[in-house]
Amino acid sequence: MFDQCQWINEPAQWRIEDGTLFVTTDASTDFWRKTHYGFIRDNGHVFAASANGDFSAEVTVDGDFSALYDQAGLMVRESAERWVKAGAEYNDGALTFSTVLTNDFSDWSLGSPASGNRFRLRMTVADGVLKMQCSADERHWTLMRIAPFASTTASPHWLVGPMCCTPERGGLTVRFSDFKIGPPIVKDLHDTSL
């Protein structure tokens, strides 16, 4: 799938080896709009493929998280003003699952602590709803967030892919593997099976 991706804010250091994307973040990178801090940052790294209409995307993330706001996960992006990122973020000395939903203004929601630096993420956009899930054991999914996320156009076109950034430093190394985009996986909200 990585052969169908293009960079939004290409980092200085990256490579694909044996189906794994290795990324080292540039300094002071982030995706955030306005809320609380007052600034706009749109310089984080995303290796994105196109998705039209409804879809599910998944990726396995393995990162060397250690500094405040180190983060990696998946991004779904319609524009610089309208996007969502979900993954894990290092905050207050611990790695925590996190989501940011942006519709001109960003919000930030922290979830449960991550049990390790390796995890799997799934985002599903279907019928105007975005469902974000994570899996620490690659056997069961945990709901991170569900939110309205209908396209602003008649023919939805999304950029979807692995995302990472480091607002307070540079040099976070992240490994992304088994990235895929396919038809939407629509299950009962409380069905945690893979």
Short mmCIF file of C-alpha atoms in Angstrom, two decimals:
data_model
loop_
_atom_site.label_atom_id
_atom_site.label_comp_id
_atom_site.label_asym_id
_atom_site.label_seq_id
_atom_site.Cartn_x
_atom_site.Cartn_y
_atom_site.Cartn_z
CA MET A 1 0.00 0.00 0.00
CA PHE A 2 2.93 2.36 0.65
CA ASP A 3 3.55 2.47 -3.12
CA GLN A 4 0.27 4.43 -3.43
CA CYS A 5 1.23 7.04 -0.81
CA GLN A 6 2.60 10.56 -1.12
CA TRP A 7 4.02 12.77 1.59
CA ILE A 8 2.30 15.68 3.20
CA ASN A 9 5.34 17.39 4.75
CA GLU A 10 8.05 14.88 3.83
CA PRO A 11 10.55 14.32 6.65
CA ALA A 12 14.29 14.54 6.05
CA GLN A 13 14.78 10.92 7.16
CA TRP A 14 12.56 8.08 6.00
CA ARG A 15 12.74 4.79 4.14
CA ILE A 16 10.67 1.73 3.27
CA GLU A 17 12.32 -1.59 4.04
CA ASP A 18 10.69 -5.03 3.85
CA GLY A 19 7.20 -3.50 3.82
CA THR A 20 7.82 -1.27 6.85
CA LEU A 21 7.89 2.53 6.71
CA PHE A 22 10.60 3.98 8.97
CA VAL A 23 10.21 7.68 9.79
CA THR A 24 12.30 10.00 11.95
CA THR A 25 10.47 13.24 12.71
CA ASP A 26 11.78 16.69 11.93
CA ALA A 27 11.89 19.22 14.78
CA SER A 28 8.83 21.17 15.96
CA THR A 29 6.27 19.33 13.82
CA ASP A 30 2.56 19.13 14.62
CA PHE A 31 -1.03 19.24 13.38
CA TRP A 32 -3.14 21.67 15.42
CA ARG A 33 -5.54 24.55 14.77
CA LYS A 34 -6.27 27.49 17.09
CA THR A 35 -7.89 25.98 20.20
CA HIS A 36 -6.29 26.93 23.54
CA TYR A 37 -2.82 27.70 22.14
CA GLY A 38 -3.93 30.17 19.47
CA PHE A 39 -1.54 28.92 16.78
CA ILE A 40 -1.92 26.89 13.61
CA ARG A 41 0.56 24.12 12.84
CA ASP A 42 0.22 22.00 9.75
CA ASN A 43 3.75 20.64 9.37
CA GLY A 44 3.54 17.13 10.80
CA HIS A 45 4.37 14.14 8.60
CA VAL A 46 1.67 12.07 6.84
CA PHE A 47 2.32 9.38 4.20
CA ALA A 48 -1.14 9.44 2.65
CA ALA A 49 -3.06 7.49 0.04
CA SER A 50 -6.36 8.56 -1.52
CA ALA A 51 -9.68 7.11 -0.45
CA ASN A 52 -13.00 7.95 -2.06
CA GLY A 53 -16.27 7.50 -0.22
CA ASP A 54 -16.56 5.22 2.79
CA PHE A 55 -13.56 3.13 3.91
CA SER A 56 -11.62 1.51 6.74
CA ALA A 57 -7.88 2.07 7.18
CA GLU A 58 -5.51 0.19 9.48
CA VAL A 59 -1.84 0.38 10.42
CA THR A 60 0.51 -1.06 13.03
CA VAL A 61 2.60 1.56 14.84
CA ASP A 62 5.81 0.97 16.79
CA GLY A 63 7.54 4.08 18.13
CA ASP A 64 10.30 5.21 20.46
CA PHE A 65 8.10 7.69 22.36
CA SER A 66 9.89 9.58 25.14
CA ALA A 67 9.27 13.34 25.02
CA LEU A 68 6.21 15.49 25.69
CA TYR A 69 3.70 15.35 22.80
CA ASP A 70 5.62 12.70 20.80
CA GLN A 71 2.83 11.15 18.71
CA ALA A 72 2.13 8.69 15.93
CA GLY A 73 -0.93 7.10 14.41
CA LEU A 74 -3.34 7.53 11.49
CA MET A 75 -4.70 10.68 9.88
CA VAL A 76 -7.80 11.18 7.75
CA ARG A 77 -7.67 14.54 6.01
CA GLU A 78 -10.13 16.39 3.80
CA SER A 79 -8.25 19.72 3.94
CA ALA A 80 -5.85 21.70 6.13
CA GLU A 81 -8.90 22.89 8.08
CA ARG A 82 -10.72 19.54 8.35
CA TRP A 83 -9.02 16.39 9.55
CA VAL A 84 -8.67 13.86 12.36
CA LYS A 85 -5.63 12.15 13.83
CA ALA A 86 -5.73 9.17 16.18
CA GLY A 87 -2.94 7.24 17.81
CA ALA A 88 -0.76 7.41 20.87
CA GLU A 89 0.80 10.50 22.39
CA TYR A 90 3.38 10.90 25.15
CA ASN A 91 1.83 13.20 27.74
CA ASP A 92 2.66 13.83 31.41
CA GLY A 93 5.25 11.06 31.47
CA ALA A 94 3.09 8.33 29.93
CA LEU A 95 2.02 7.09 26.51
CA THR A 96 -1.75 7.52 26.12
CA PHE A 97 -4.16 6.82 23.29
CA SER A 98 -5.31 10.13 21.87
CA THR A 99 -7.55 11.66 19.19
CA VAL A 100 -7.75 15.14 17.71
CA LEU A 101 -10.75 16.11 15.57
CA THR A 102 -10.47 19.35 13.63
CA ASN A 103 -13.16 21.33 11.89
CA ASP A 104 -11.29 24.66 11.63
CA PHE A 105 -10.67 24.40 15.41
CA SER A 106 -8.93 21.36 16.93
CA ASP A 107 -10.08 19.46 19.97
CA TRP A 108 -8.05 16.91 21.91
CA SER A 109 -9.26 13.83 23.70
CA LEU A 110 -7.05 11.53 25.77
CA GLY A 111 -8.03 7.92 26.32
CA SER A 112 -6.59 4.98 28.19
CA PRO A 113 -2.86 4.49 28.72
CA ALA A 114 -1.11 2.49 26.01
CA SER A 115 0.28 -0.79 27.32
CA GLY A 116 3.36 -0.56 25.12
CA ASN A 117 4.98 1.29 22.24
CA ARG A 118 3.47 -1.06 19.62
CA PHE A 119 -0.24 -1.03 18.76
CA ARG A 120 -2.65 -1.26 15.84
CA LEU A 121 -5.12 1.43 14.75
CA ARG A 122 -8.27 1.36 12.67
CA MET A 123 -10.32 4.29 11.36
CA THR A 124 -13.62 3.74 9.61
CA VAL A 125 -15.60 6.42 7.77
CA ALA A 126 -19.10 5.20 6.89
CA ASP A 127 -22.39 7.02 6.44
CA GLY A 128 -20.99 10.32 7.74
CA VAL A 129 -19.62 8.80 10.95
CA LEU A 130 -15.96 8.29 11.90
CA LYS A 131 -15.09 5.42 14.24
CA MET A 132 -11.57 5.25 15.71
CA GLN A 133 -10.29 2.06 17.33
CA CYS A 134 -7.03 0.75 18.77
CA SER A 135 -5.71 -2.71 19.56
CA ALA A 136 -2.83 -3.36 21.93
CA ASP A 137 -2.81 -7.13 21.42
CA GLU A 138 -3.90 -7.31 17.74
CA ARG A 139 -6.79 -9.56 18.86
CA HIS A 140 -9.37 -7.13 20.26
CA TRP A 141 -10.36 -3.58 19.32
CA THR A 142 -11.08 -0.80 21.81
CA LEU A 143 -13.25 2.13 20.77
CA MET A 144 -11.31 5.40 21.02
CA ARG A 145 -13.95 7.72 19.66
CA ILE A 146 -17.01 7.99 17.45
CA ALA A 147 -17.83 11.33 15.83
CA PRO A 148 -19.80 12.90 12.99
CA PHE A 149 -17.48 13.28 10.00
CA ALA A 150 -19.45 13.71 6.79
CA SER A 151 -17.60 15.09 3.80
CA THR A 152 -18.21 18.70 2.85
CA THR A 153 -18.37 17.67 -0.82
CA ALA A 154 -20.83 15.56 -2.82
CA SER A 155 -18.03 13.15 -3.81
CA PRO A 156 -15.97 12.47 -0.67
CA HIS A 157 -12.21 12.37 -1.22
CA TRP A 158 -9.91 11.73 1.71
CA LEU A 159 -6.16 11.54 2.22
CA VAL A 160 -5.45 8.72 4.66
CA GLY A 161 -2.20 7.46 6.10
CA PRO A 162 0.36 7.00 8.84
CA MET A 163 1.08 10.21 10.76
CA CYS A 164 3.76 11.28 13.22
CA CYS A 165 5.00 14.53 14.73
CA THR A 166 7.02 15.95 17.60
CA PRO A 167 5.97 19.47 18.67
CA GLU A 168 8.69 19.76 21.34
CA ARG A 169 11.67 18.17 19.56
CA GLY A 170 12.80 16.20 16.52
CA GLY A 171 14.14 12.68 16.23
CA LEU A 172 11.23 10.40 17.15
CA THR A 173 11.66 7.17 15.20
CA VAL A 174 8.45 5.36 14.25
CA ARG A 175 7.91 2.14 12.31
CA PHE A 176 4.61 1.70 10.43
CA SER A 177 3.63 -1.68 8.99
CA ASP A 178 0.69 -3.53 7.45
CA PHE A 179 -1.00 -0.33 6.26
CA LYS A 180 -4.18 -0.97 4.32
CA ILE A 181 -7.30 0.82 3.12
CA GLY A 182 -10.39 -1.10 2.10
CA PRO A 183 -14.17 -1.19 2.26
CA PRO A 184 -15.65 0.04 5.54
CA ILE A 185 -15.71 -2.52 8.34
CA VAL A 186 -19.16 -2.02 9.81
CA LYS A 187 -19.82 -4.00 12.99
CA ASP A 188 -21.86 -3.56 16.13
CA LEU A 189 -20.31 -0.74 18.15
CA HIS A 190 -19.43 -3.13 20.99
CA ASP A 191 -18.05 -5.94 18.82
CA THR A 192 -14.37 -5.92 19.85
CA SER A 193 -13.27 -8.83 17.65
CA LEU A 194 -10.83 -8.32 14.82
#
